mmCIF file of C-alpha atoms and ligand atoms in Angstrom:
data_model
loop_
_atom_site.group_PDB
_atom_site.id
_atom_site.type_symbol
_atom_site.label_atom_id
_atom_site.label_comp_id
_atom_site.label_asym_id
_atom_site.label_seq_id
_atom_site.Cartn_x
_atom_site.Cartn_y
_atom_site.Cartn_z
ATOM 1 C CA MET A 1386 -9.176 35.175 56.846
ATOM 2 C CA PRO A 1387 -12.178 37.080 55.703
ATOM 3 C CA THR A 1388 -13.391 39.746 58.088
ATOM 4 C CA SER A 1389 -17.088 40.391 58.713
ATOM 5 C CA GLY A 1390 -18.199 43.422 56.771
ATOM 6 C CA ASN A 1391 -15.312 43.242 54.418
ATOM 7 C CA PRO A 1392 -16.727 44.663 51.166
ATOM 8 C CA PHE A 1393 -13.845 43.270 49.136
ATOM 9 C CA ASP A 1394 -14.720 39.554 49.407
ATOM 10 C CA ILE A 1395 -17.111 39.659 46.439
ATOM 11 C CA PHE A 1396 -14.144 40.274 44.034
ATOM 12 C CA PRO A 1397 -12.053 37.465 42.720
ATOM 13 C CA ARG A 1398 -8.688 37.499 44.480
ATOM 14 C CA VAL A 1399 -5.711 35.230 44.372
ATOM 15 C CA THR A 1400 -3.668 34.927 47.594
ATOM 16 C CA LEU A 1401 -0.111 36.234 47.031
ATOM 17 C CA MET A 1402 0.567 37.114 50.700
ATOM 18 C CA GLU A 1403 -0.233 34.796 53.540
ATOM 19 C CA HIS A 1404 -0.314 37.313 56.425
ATOM 20 C CA ALA A 1405 -0.934 40.890 57.396
ATOM 21 C CA THR A 1406 2.288 42.787 57.135
ATOM 22 C CA PRO A 1407 3.796 43.979 60.433
ATOM 23 C CA ILE A 1408 3.562 47.528 61.868
ATOM 24 C CA GLU A 1409 6.641 48.451 63.777
ATOM 25 C CA ARG A 1410 7.856 51.567 65.563
ATOM 26 C CA LEU A 1411 11.092 53.162 64.343
ATOM 27 C CA PHE A 1412 12.696 53.975 67.656
ATOM 28 C CA ARG A 1413 16.148 54.606 66.428
ATOM 29 C CA ILE A 1414 14.940 57.084 63.711
ATOM 30 C CA GLU A 1415 13.036 58.864 66.505
ATOM 31 C CA ASP A 1416 16.193 59.107 68.603
ATOM 32 C CA ALA A 1417 18.168 60.337 65.577
ATOM 33 C CA LEU A 1418 15.860 63.215 65.032
ATOM 34 C CA GLY A 1419 16.451 64.686 68.423
ATOM 35 C CA ALA A 1420 14.665 67.980 69.015
ATOM 36 C CA ASP A 1421 13.238 67.981 65.494
ATOM 37 C CA LEU A 1422 11.059 64.970 66.423
ATOM 38 C CA ARG A 1423 8.642 67.138 68.546
ATOM 39 C CA GLY A 1424 7.302 64.143 70.368
ATOM 40 C CA THR A 1425 6.156 62.317 67.176
ATOM 41 C CA ARG A 1426 6.010 58.560 67.228
ATOM 42 C CA ILE A 1427 7.097 57.151 63.867
ATOM 43 C CA TRP A 1428 5.648 53.761 62.806
ATOM 44 C CA ALA A 1429 6.358 51.712 59.638
ATOM 45 C CA LYS A 1430 3.786 49.553 57.887
ATOM 46 C CA ARG A 1431 6.113 46.939 56.446
ATOM 47 C CA ASP A 1432 4.604 46.320 52.973
ATOM 48 C CA ASP A 1433 8.223 45.590 51.784
ATOM 49 C CA HIS A 1434 7.984 42.545 54.084
ATOM 50 C CA MET A 1435 6.311 39.924 51.878
ATOM 51 C CA THR A 1436 7.777 36.599 50.887
ATOM 52 C CA LEU A 1437 6.789 36.402 47.187
ATOM 53 C CA GLY A 1438 9.180 37.766 44.622
ATOM 54 C CA GLY A 1439 10.953 40.282 46.954
ATOM 55 C CA GLY A 1440 7.597 41.796 48.023
ATOM 56 C CA GLY A 1441 6.264 45.286 47.706
ATOM 57 C CA ASN A 1442 2.992 47.234 47.285
ATOM 58 C CA LYS A 1443 2.264 45.815 43.861
ATOM 59 C CA LEU A 1444 1.471 42.368 45.235
ATOM 60 C CA ARG A 1445 -1.726 43.731 46.928
ATOM 61 C CA LYS A 1446 -2.890 45.086 43.483
ATOM 62 C CA LEU A 1447 -1.919 41.871 41.782
ATOM 63 C CA GLU A 1448 -3.954 39.738 44.144
ATOM 64 C CA PHE A 1449 -7.121 41.381 42.639
ATOM 65 C CA LEU A 1450 -5.718 41.792 39.062
ATOM 66 C CA LEU A 1451 -4.676 38.094 38.842
ATOM 67 C CA GLY A 1452 -8.147 37.217 40.312
ATOM 68 C CA GLN A 1453 -9.739 39.259 37.506
ATOM 69 C CA ALA A 1454 -7.466 37.640 34.878
ATOM 70 C CA THR A 1455 -8.159 34.144 36.171
ATOM 71 C CA ASN A 1456 -11.915 34.890 36.250
ATOM 72 C CA GLU A 1457 -11.669 35.990 32.643
ATOM 73 C CA ASN A 1458 -9.872 32.771 31.654
ATOM 74 C CA CYS A 1459 -6.661 34.559 30.678
ATOM 75 C CA ASP A 1460 -3.543 32.464 30.459
ATOM 76 C CA THR A 1461 -0.990 35.297 29.905
ATOM 77 C CA ILE A 1462 -0.345 38.407 31.864
ATOM 78 C CA ILE A 1463 1.119 41.404 29.922
ATOM 79 C CA ALA A 1464 2.446 43.954 32.407
ATOM 80 C CA VAL A 1465 3.616 47.374 31.420
ATOM 81 C CA GLY A 1466 6.142 49.618 33.147
ATOM 82 C CA GLY A 1467 9.494 51.337 33.185
ATOM 83 C CA VAL A 1468 12.825 49.309 32.901
ATOM 84 C CA GLN A 1469 13.108 49.253 36.692
ATOM 85 C CA SER A 1470 9.384 48.599 37.307
ATOM 86 C CA ASN A 1471 8.678 46.907 40.540
ATOM 87 C CA PHE A 1472 5.165 46.146 39.179
ATOM 88 C CA ALA A 1473 6.637 44.260 36.294
ATOM 89 C CA ARG A 1474 8.958 42.239 38.490
ATOM 90 C CA LEU A 1475 6.092 41.276 40.832
ATOM 91 C CA ALA A 1476 3.772 40.486 37.983
ATOM 92 C CA ALA A 1477 6.500 38.082 36.752
ATOM 93 C CA ALA A 1478 6.902 36.475 40.137
ATOM 94 C CA ALA A 1479 3.158 36.249 40.768
ATOM 95 C CA SER A 1480 2.603 34.745 37.357
ATOM 96 C CA ALA A 1481 5.337 32.164 37.998
ATOM 97 C CA ARG A 1482 3.629 31.269 41.338
ATOM 98 C CA ARG A 1483 0.177 30.953 39.655
ATOM 99 C CA GLY A 1484 1.349 29.060 36.548
ATOM 100 C CA LEU A 1485 0.520 31.917 34.221
ATOM 101 C CA SER A 1486 2.634 32.921 31.328
ATOM 102 C CA CYS A 1487 4.041 36.568 31.610
ATOM 103 C CA GLU A 1488 5.225 39.102 29.169
ATOM 104 C CA LEU A 1489 6.627 42.486 30.247
ATOM 105 C CA VAL A 1490 6.535 45.576 28.120
ATOM 106 C CA LEU A 1491 9.269 47.873 29.497
ATOM 107 C CA THR A 1492 9.531 51.517 28.481
ATOM 108 C CA GLN A 1493 12.250 54.058 28.846
ATOM 109 C CA MET A 1494 10.684 56.305 31.486
ATOM 110 C CA VAL A 1495 13.932 57.534 33.070
ATOM 111 C CA PRO A 1496 16.870 59.021 31.278
ATOM 112 C CA ASN A 1497 19.475 56.670 32.545
ATOM 113 C CA ASN A 1498 21.627 54.563 30.230
ATOM 114 C CA SER A 1499 23.937 53.109 32.754
ATOM 115 C CA GLU A 1500 24.682 49.449 32.689
ATOM 116 C CA ALA A 1501 23.356 49.059 36.273
ATOM 117 C CA TYR A 1502 19.990 50.696 35.379
ATOM 118 C CA GLN A 1503 19.467 48.875 32.150
ATOM 119 C CA ARG A 1504 20.502 45.416 33.168
ATOM 120 C CA SER A 1505 20.473 45.106 37.012
ATOM 121 C CA GLY A 1506 17.892 45.376 39.715
ATOM 122 C CA ASN A 1507 14.377 44.634 38.754
ATOM 123 C CA VAL A 1508 15.026 43.940 35.070
ATOM 124 C CA MET A 1509 17.433 41.172 36.004
ATOM 125 C CA LEU A 1510 14.975 39.588 38.295
ATOM 126 C CA ASP A 1511 12.182 39.761 35.520
ATOM 127 C CA GLU A 1512 14.127 37.194 33.426
ATOM 128 C CA LEU A 1513 14.911 35.068 36.497
ATOM 129 C CA PHE A 1514 11.212 34.783 37.130
ATOM 130 C CA GLY A 1515 10.836 33.516 33.608
ATOM 131 C CA ALA A 1516 8.974 36.458 32.055
ATOM 132 C CA THR A 1517 9.478 37.366 28.335
ATOM 133 C CA VAL A 1518 10.849 40.945 28.348
ATOM 134 C CA HIS A 1519 10.025 43.293 25.552
ATOM 135 C CA ALA A 1520 12.281 46.308 26.102
ATOM 136 C CA LEU A 1521 10.971 49.113 23.890
ATOM 137 C CA PRO A 1522 13.208 51.845 22.625
ATOM 138 C CA GLU A 1523 12.636 55.481 23.528
ATOM 139 C CA GLY A 1524 9.632 56.927 21.678
ATOM 140 C CA ALA A 1525 8.115 53.621 20.773
ATOM 141 C CA ASN A 1526 4.317 53.450 20.591
ATOM 142 C CA THR A 1527 3.533 51.254 23.726
ATOM 143 C CA ILE A 1528 -0.161 50.960 23.033
ATOM 144 C CA GLU A 1529 0.295 49.844 19.459
ATOM 145 C CA PHE A 1530 2.925 47.323 20.599
ATOM 146 C CA ILE A 1531 0.631 45.763 23.179
ATOM 147 C CA GLU A 1532 -2.359 45.537 20.743
ATOM 148 C CA LYS A 1533 -0.143 43.846 18.217
ATOM 149 C CA ARG A 1534 1.130 41.394 20.894
ATOM 150 C CA VAL A 1535 -2.346 40.584 22.159
ATOM 151 C CA ALA A 1536 -3.446 39.823 18.610
ATOM 152 C CA GLU A 1537 -0.407 37.563 18.047
ATOM 153 C CA LEU A 1538 -1.133 35.597 21.178
ATOM 154 C CA ALA A 1539 -4.915 35.332 20.227
ATOM 155 C CA ALA A 1540 -3.838 33.797 16.875
ATOM 156 C CA ILE A 1541 -2.129 30.998 18.749
ATOM 157 C CA LYS A 1542 -5.229 30.561 21.019
ATOM 158 C CA ARG A 1543 -3.763 32.311 24.044
ATOM 159 C CA LYS A 1544 -5.740 34.955 26.038
ATOM 160 C CA ALA A 1545 -3.759 37.922 27.382
ATOM 161 C CA PHE A 1546 -4.753 40.079 30.321
ATOM 162 C CA VAL A 1547 -3.097 43.531 30.030
ATOM 163 C CA ALA A 1548 -2.124 45.260 33.278
ATOM 164 C CA THR A 1549 -0.923 48.765 32.556
ATOM 165 C CA LEU A 1550 1.344 51.158 34.395
ATOM 166 C CA GLY A 1551 1.441 50.292 38.091
ATOM 167 C CA GLY A 1552 -1.723 48.043 37.967
ATOM 168 C CA SER A 1553 -3.730 51.094 39.152
ATOM 169 C CA THR A 1554 -7.120 50.219 37.653
ATOM 170 C CA PRO A 1555 -10.147 50.323 39.971
ATOM 171 C CA VAL A 1556 -9.733 46.628 40.477
ATOM 172 C CA GLY A 1557 -6.038 46.996 41.286
ATOM 173 C CA CYS A 1558 -6.917 49.859 43.674
ATOM 174 C CA LEU A 1559 -8.994 47.353 45.702
ATOM 175 C CA GLY A 1560 -5.662 46.029 47.057
ATOM 176 C CA TYR A 1561 -5.000 49.088 49.134
ATOM 177 C CA ALA A 1562 -8.636 49.717 49.983
ATOM 178 C CA ARG A 1563 -8.444 46.356 51.652
ATOM 179 C CA CYS A 1564 -5.078 47.274 53.275
ATOM 180 C CA ALA A 1565 -6.878 50.280 54.913
ATOM 181 C CA PHE A 1566 -8.991 47.763 56.708
ATOM 182 C CA GLU A 1567 -5.937 45.757 57.566
ATOM 183 C CA ILE A 1568 -4.355 48.819 59.117
ATOM 184 C CA HIS A 1569 -7.524 49.697 60.937
ATOM 185 C CA ARG A 1570 -7.548 46.236 62.572
ATOM 186 C CA GLN A 1571 -3.932 46.446 63.521
ATOM 187 C CA SER A 1572 -4.305 49.907 64.974
ATOM 188 C CA ARG A 1573 -7.150 48.571 67.219
ATOM 189 C CA ASP A 1574 -4.950 45.643 68.281
ATOM 190 C CA LEU A 1575 -1.963 47.821 68.930
ATOM 191 C CA GLY A 1576 -4.106 50.341 70.827
ATOM 192 C CA VAL A 1577 -2.594 53.132 68.613
ATOM 193 C CA GLU A 1578 -4.443 55.675 66.545
ATOM 194 C CA PHE A 1579 -2.500 56.771 63.568
ATOM 195 C CA ASP A 1580 -3.126 60.503 63.024
ATOM 196 C CA LEU A 1581 -1.414 60.556 59.642
ATOM 197 C CA THR A 1582 -0.333 57.910 57.146
ATOM 198 C CA ILE A 1583 2.407 58.972 54.715
ATOM 199 C CA LEU A 1584 3.283 57.149 51.439
ATOM 200 C CA PRO A 1585 4.643 57.779 47.947
ATOM 201 C CA ASN A 1586 2.301 58.443 45.024
ATOM 202 C CA GLY A 1587 3.443 57.183 41.607
ATOM 203 C CA SER A 1588 0.679 55.902 39.338
ATOM 204 C CA GLY A 1589 -1.579 56.819 42.281
ATOM 205 C CA GLY A 1590 -3.282 53.422 42.913
ATOM 206 C CA THR A 1591 -1.825 52.881 46.348
ATOM 207 C CA HIS A 1592 -2.855 56.359 47.554
ATOM 208 C CA ALA A 1593 -6.264 56.030 45.854
ATOM 209 C CA GLY A 1594 -6.864 52.587 47.325
ATOM 210 C CA LEU A 1595 -6.021 53.863 50.863
ATOM 211 C CA LEU A 1596 -8.301 56.781 50.396
ATOM 212 C CA ALA A 1597 -11.223 54.696 49.146
ATOM 213 C CA GLY A 1598 -10.612 52.396 52.263
ATOM 214 C CA ALA A 1599 -10.614 55.539 54.499
ATOM 215 C CA ILE A 1600 -13.914 56.682 53.047
ATOM 216 C CA LEU A 1601 -15.443 53.257 53.675
ATOM 217 C CA LEU A 1602 -14.216 53.409 57.202
ATOM 218 C CA ASP A 1603 -15.510 56.942 57.733
ATOM 219 C CA GLN A 1604 -11.940 58.333 58.282
ATOM 220 C CA ASP A 1605 -10.812 61.732 57.201
ATOM 221 C CA PRO A 1606 -9.226 61.462 53.744
ATOM 222 C CA LYS A 1607 -6.663 64.088 54.810
ATOM 223 C CA SER A 1608 -5.262 61.631 57.223
ATOM 224 C CA VAL A 1609 -3.633 59.942 54.214
ATOM 225 C CA ARG A 1610 -0.806 62.068 52.839
ATOM 226 C CA ALA A 1611 1.240 61.289 49.832
ATOM 227 C CA HIS A 1612 4.497 62.681 48.285
ATOM 228 C CA SER A 1613 4.298 62.588 44.475
ATOM 229 C CA VAL A 1614 7.162 61.031 42.689
ATOM 230 C CA LEU A 1615 5.705 60.789 39.123
ATOM 231 C CA GLY A 1616 3.899 64.105 38.378
ATOM 232 C CA ASN A 1617 3.313 67.588 39.699
ATOM 233 C CA ALA A 1618 0.813 68.087 42.488
ATOM 234 C CA GLU A 1619 -2.001 69.219 40.287
ATOM 235 C CA LYS A 1620 -1.772 66.215 38.004
ATOM 236 C CA ALA A 1621 -1.197 63.661 40.798
ATOM 237 C CA ILE A 1622 -4.265 65.021 42.681
ATOM 238 C CA ALA A 1623 -6.530 64.937 39.599
ATOM 239 C CA ASP A 1624 -5.439 61.326 38.731
ATOM 240 C CA THR A 1625 -5.806 60.172 42.263
ATOM 241 C CA VAL A 1626 -9.309 61.695 42.721
ATOM 242 C CA SER A 1627 -10.528 59.915 39.566
ATOM 243 C CA LYS A 1628 -9.053 56.603 40.727
ATOM 244 C CA VAL A 1629 -10.647 56.972 44.140
ATOM 245 C CA ASN A 1630 -14.023 57.665 42.657
ATOM 246 C CA ALA A 1631 -13.813 54.803 40.126
ATOM 247 C CA THR A 1632 -12.885 52.498 42.878
ATOM 248 C CA LEU A 1633 -15.842 53.598 45.090
ATOM 249 C CA GLU A 1634 -18.082 53.176 42.115
ATOM 250 C CA LEU A 1635 -16.830 49.616 41.642
ATOM 251 C CA LEU A 1636 -17.819 49.058 45.343
ATOM 252 C CA HIS A 1637 -21.224 50.611 44.689
ATOM 253 C CA ARG A 1638 -20.621 53.476 47.023
ATOM 254 C CA PRO A 1639 -21.511 57.026 45.968
ATOM 255 C CA ALA A 1640 -18.362 58.661 44.544
ATOM 256 C CA ALA A 1641 -17.669 61.454 46.793
ATOM 257 C CA LEU A 1642 -14.000 62.693 46.927
ATOM 258 C CA THR A 1643 -12.965 66.107 45.533
ATOM 259 C CA ALA A 1644 -9.507 67.506 44.839
ATOM 260 C CA ASN A 1645 -9.281 69.713 47.923
ATOM 261 C CA GLU A 1646 -9.705 66.675 50.094
ATOM 262 C CA VAL A 1647 -6.494 65.063 48.761
ATOM 263 C CA ASN A 1648 -3.466 65.610 51.022
ATOM 264 C CA LEU A 1649 -0.529 65.557 48.551
ATOM 265 C CA SER A 1650 2.825 67.348 48.157
ATOM 266 C CA ASP A 1651 5.201 67.438 45.214
ATOM 267 C CA ALA A 1652 8.034 69.017 47.204
ATOM 268 C CA HIS A 1653 10.174 66.000 46.924
ATOM 269 C CA PHE A 1654 9.479 65.213 43.296
ATOM 270 C CA GLY A 1655 12.818 66.834 42.337
ATOM 271 C CA ASP A 1656 13.775 66.939 38.674
ATOM 272 C CA GLY A 1657 11.540 64.107 37.573
ATOM 273 C CA TYR A 1658 10.412 60.458 37.963
ATOM 274 C CA GLY A 1659 13.347 58.207 38.871
ATOM 275 C CA ILE A 1660 15.802 61.114 39.092
ATOM 276 C CA PRO A 1661 17.621 61.002 42.487
ATOM 277 C CA THR A 1662 17.507 63.917 44.907
ATOM 278 C CA ARG A 1663 19.959 64.641 47.667
ATOM 279 C CA ALA A 1664 17.204 64.393 50.310
ATOM 280 C CA MET A 1665 16.272 60.904 48.921
ATOM 281 C CA VAL A 1666 19.828 59.697 49.317
ATOM 282 C CA ASP A 1667 20.008 61.059 52.844
ATOM 283 C CA ALA A 1668 16.620 59.429 53.733
ATOM 284 C CA VAL A 1669 17.649 56.061 52.401
ATOM 285 C CA ARG A 1670 20.958 56.248 54.366
ATOM 286 C CA LEU A 1671 19.186 57.231 57.518
ATOM 287 C CA MET A 1672 16.850 54.318 57.384
ATOM 288 C CA ALA A 1673 19.527 51.937 56.619
ATOM 289 C CA ARG A 1674 21.918 53.126 59.237
ATOM 290 C CA GLN A 1675 19.427 53.710 62.027
ATOM 291 C CA GLU A 1676 17.074 50.811 61.476
ATOM 292 C CA GLY A 1677 18.803 48.414 59.142
ATOM 293 C CA LEU A 1678 15.859 48.713 56.692
ATOM 294 C CA LEU A 1679 15.872 49.377 53.019
ATOM 295 C CA LEU A 1680 13.941 52.039 51.159
ATOM 296 C CA ASP A 1681 13.929 52.260 47.408
ATOM 297 C CA PRO A 1682 15.403 55.291 45.561
ATOM 298 C CA VAL A 1683 12.355 56.099 43.319
ATOM 299 C CA TYR A 1684 9.405 55.953 45.767
ATOM 300 C CA GLY A 1685 10.108 55.233 49.344
ATOM 301 C CA GLY A 1686 13.288 57.280 49.594
ATOM 302 C CA LYS A 1687 11.583 60.489 48.373
ATOM 303 C CA ALA A 1688 8.447 59.831 50.409
ATOM 304 C CA PHE A 1689 10.463 59.216 53.666
ATOM 305 C CA ALA A 1690 12.427 62.465 52.899
ATOM 306 C CA GLY A 1691 9.002 64.048 52.675
ATOM 307 C CA LEU A 1692 8.014 62.546 56.026
ATOM 308 C CA LEU A 1693 11.146 63.999 57.674
ATOM 309 C CA THR A 1694 10.428 67.538 56.344
ATOM 310 C CA ASP A 1695 6.696 67.065 57.369
ATOM 311 C CA ILE A 1696 7.846 66.420 60.923
ATOM 312 C CA LYS A 1697 10.178 69.346 61.016
ATOM 313 C CA SER A 1698 7.687 71.745 59.451
ATOM 314 C CA GLY A 1699 4.873 70.799 61.838
ATOM 315 C CA ILE A 1700 2.647 69.230 59.055
ATOM 316 C CA VAL A 1701 2.864 66.149 61.242
ATOM 317 C CA SER A 1702 1.267 67.520 64.479
ATOM 318 C CA PRO A 1703 3.761 67.429 67.324
ATOM 319 C CA GLY A 1704 3.078 64.492 69.631
ATOM 320 C CA SER A 1705 1.149 62.555 67.072
ATOM 321 C CA ASN A 1706 1.485 58.983 65.693
ATOM 322 C CA VAL A 1707 2.608 58.917 62.027
ATOM 323 C CA LEU A 1708 2.510 55.747 59.978
ATOM 324 C CA PHE A 1709 4.940 55.481 57.049
ATOM 325 C CA LEU A 1710 3.875 52.946 54.378
ATOM 326 C CA MET A 1711 7.010 51.096 53.260
ATOM 327 C CA THR A 1712 6.137 50.008 49.770
ATOM 328 C CA GLY A 1713 9.116 47.911 48.859
ATOM 329 C CA GLY A 1714 11.144 48.248 45.721
ATOM 330 C CA THR A 1715 14.506 47.426 47.139
ATOM 331 C CA PRO A 1716 15.803 45.823 43.941
ATOM 332 C CA GLY A 1717 15.815 49.283 42.465
ATOM 333 C CA LEU A 1718 18.719 50.201 44.818
ATOM 334 C CA PHE A 1719 21.041 48.046 42.697
ATOM 335 C CA ALA A 1720 20.052 50.064 39.585
ATOM 336 C CA TYR A 1721 20.939 53.329 41.303
ATOM 337 C CA ARG A 1722 24.441 52.348 42.677
ATOM 338 C CA ASP A 1723 25.766 55.550 41.024
ATOM 339 C CA ALA A 1724 23.512 57.736 43.252
ATOM 340 C CA PHE A 1725 25.018 56.169 46.373
HETATM 341 C C1 PLP B 2468 4.733 51.502 42.342
HETATM 342 C C2 PLP B 2468 5.431 51.816 43.639
HETATM 343 C C3 PLP B 2468 4.942 52.894 44.370
HETATM 344 C C4 PLP B 2468 3.806 53.774 44.026
HETATM 345 O O1 PLP B 2468 2.546 53.078 43.937
HETATM 346 P P1 PLP B 2468 1.422 53.650 43.055
HETATM 347 O O2 PLP B 2468 0.282 52.859 43.249
HETATM 348 O O3 PLP B 2468 1.936 53.506 41.568
HETATM 349 O O4 PLP B 2468 1.291 55.113 43.261
HETATM 350 C C5 PLP B 2468 5.590 53.065 45.612
HETATM 351 N N1 PLP B 2468 6.628 52.415 45.995
HETATM 352 C C6 PLP B 2468 7.085 51.302 45.223
HETATM 353 C C7 PLP B 2468 8.309 50.617 45.793
HETATM 354 C C8 PLP B 2468 6.492 51.031 44.061
HETATM 355 O O5 PLP B 2468 7.025 50.054 43.329
#
């Protein structure tokens, strides 16, 4: 349902989710925190709660990316990611749903050669959704491989649309700019003002989209806080700023964001992307045991661990409403059975 004044309606978009995702209060986590809670109310925006392909944040980006691909008359989606990429899995599912051909170029981003990591979880689902999987060996030249594959497809009269890591192009970022408007509407309907939204930052497109949306809605960009899981703070902030400004440019708004307006911490990054931390395991367990909900080990687990420390340290103001963006990725749990 288009909303009046929605600046995203001019962009081609395919519908991959029928409804707004729910926002719920995490009462049992609040109880479990005891005195540490300091009167905080913890809410979850359930972007893990979507019907297509197991759901997750990448579907919002794919709505606009597949819109662009369709508009450009592409018949094949080539999506790039790590072996356990949720983006690849959802590109495969969305392509199946839209009758597009899908090829996945999966790279070794995480030093994990376990059977579970290399064969289970997302990568197992990729094949189930009918995608052609190109698993590249460590050190392979990904860009060269993709160029060659695009040319091979062109030679048989097929037109490929290449969606790189996380789908975080300016067009992909529109998905979460639009989500900021969805949250704004829900906040009004609930009668709750969210003082701080907390989420993971990987390729940065989710954070960047929410920030672009916040700017369009005249909200303080610092009210969106991310925990980086893919790079150190300096790099994650620089990447996110350039994505926000590119997204605003696409929307014909003056690009305005600077690095010191980005609220981001790398305290829960640990030893690297996809490498488990103790706090992540504890956070995934807490959510499962108190609420019966699943976080993923690469993104949501680390970000929720960050939220818990932010509450304890007072970064979340005592007595405020904090909204945690649950981004999905639960198939990844099966790849990380060793960590649990
Ligand atoms: C990709 C992903 C993220 C991070 O989103 P980015 O836009 O890449 O920063 C967070 N959570 C899950 C489950 C993801 O798959």
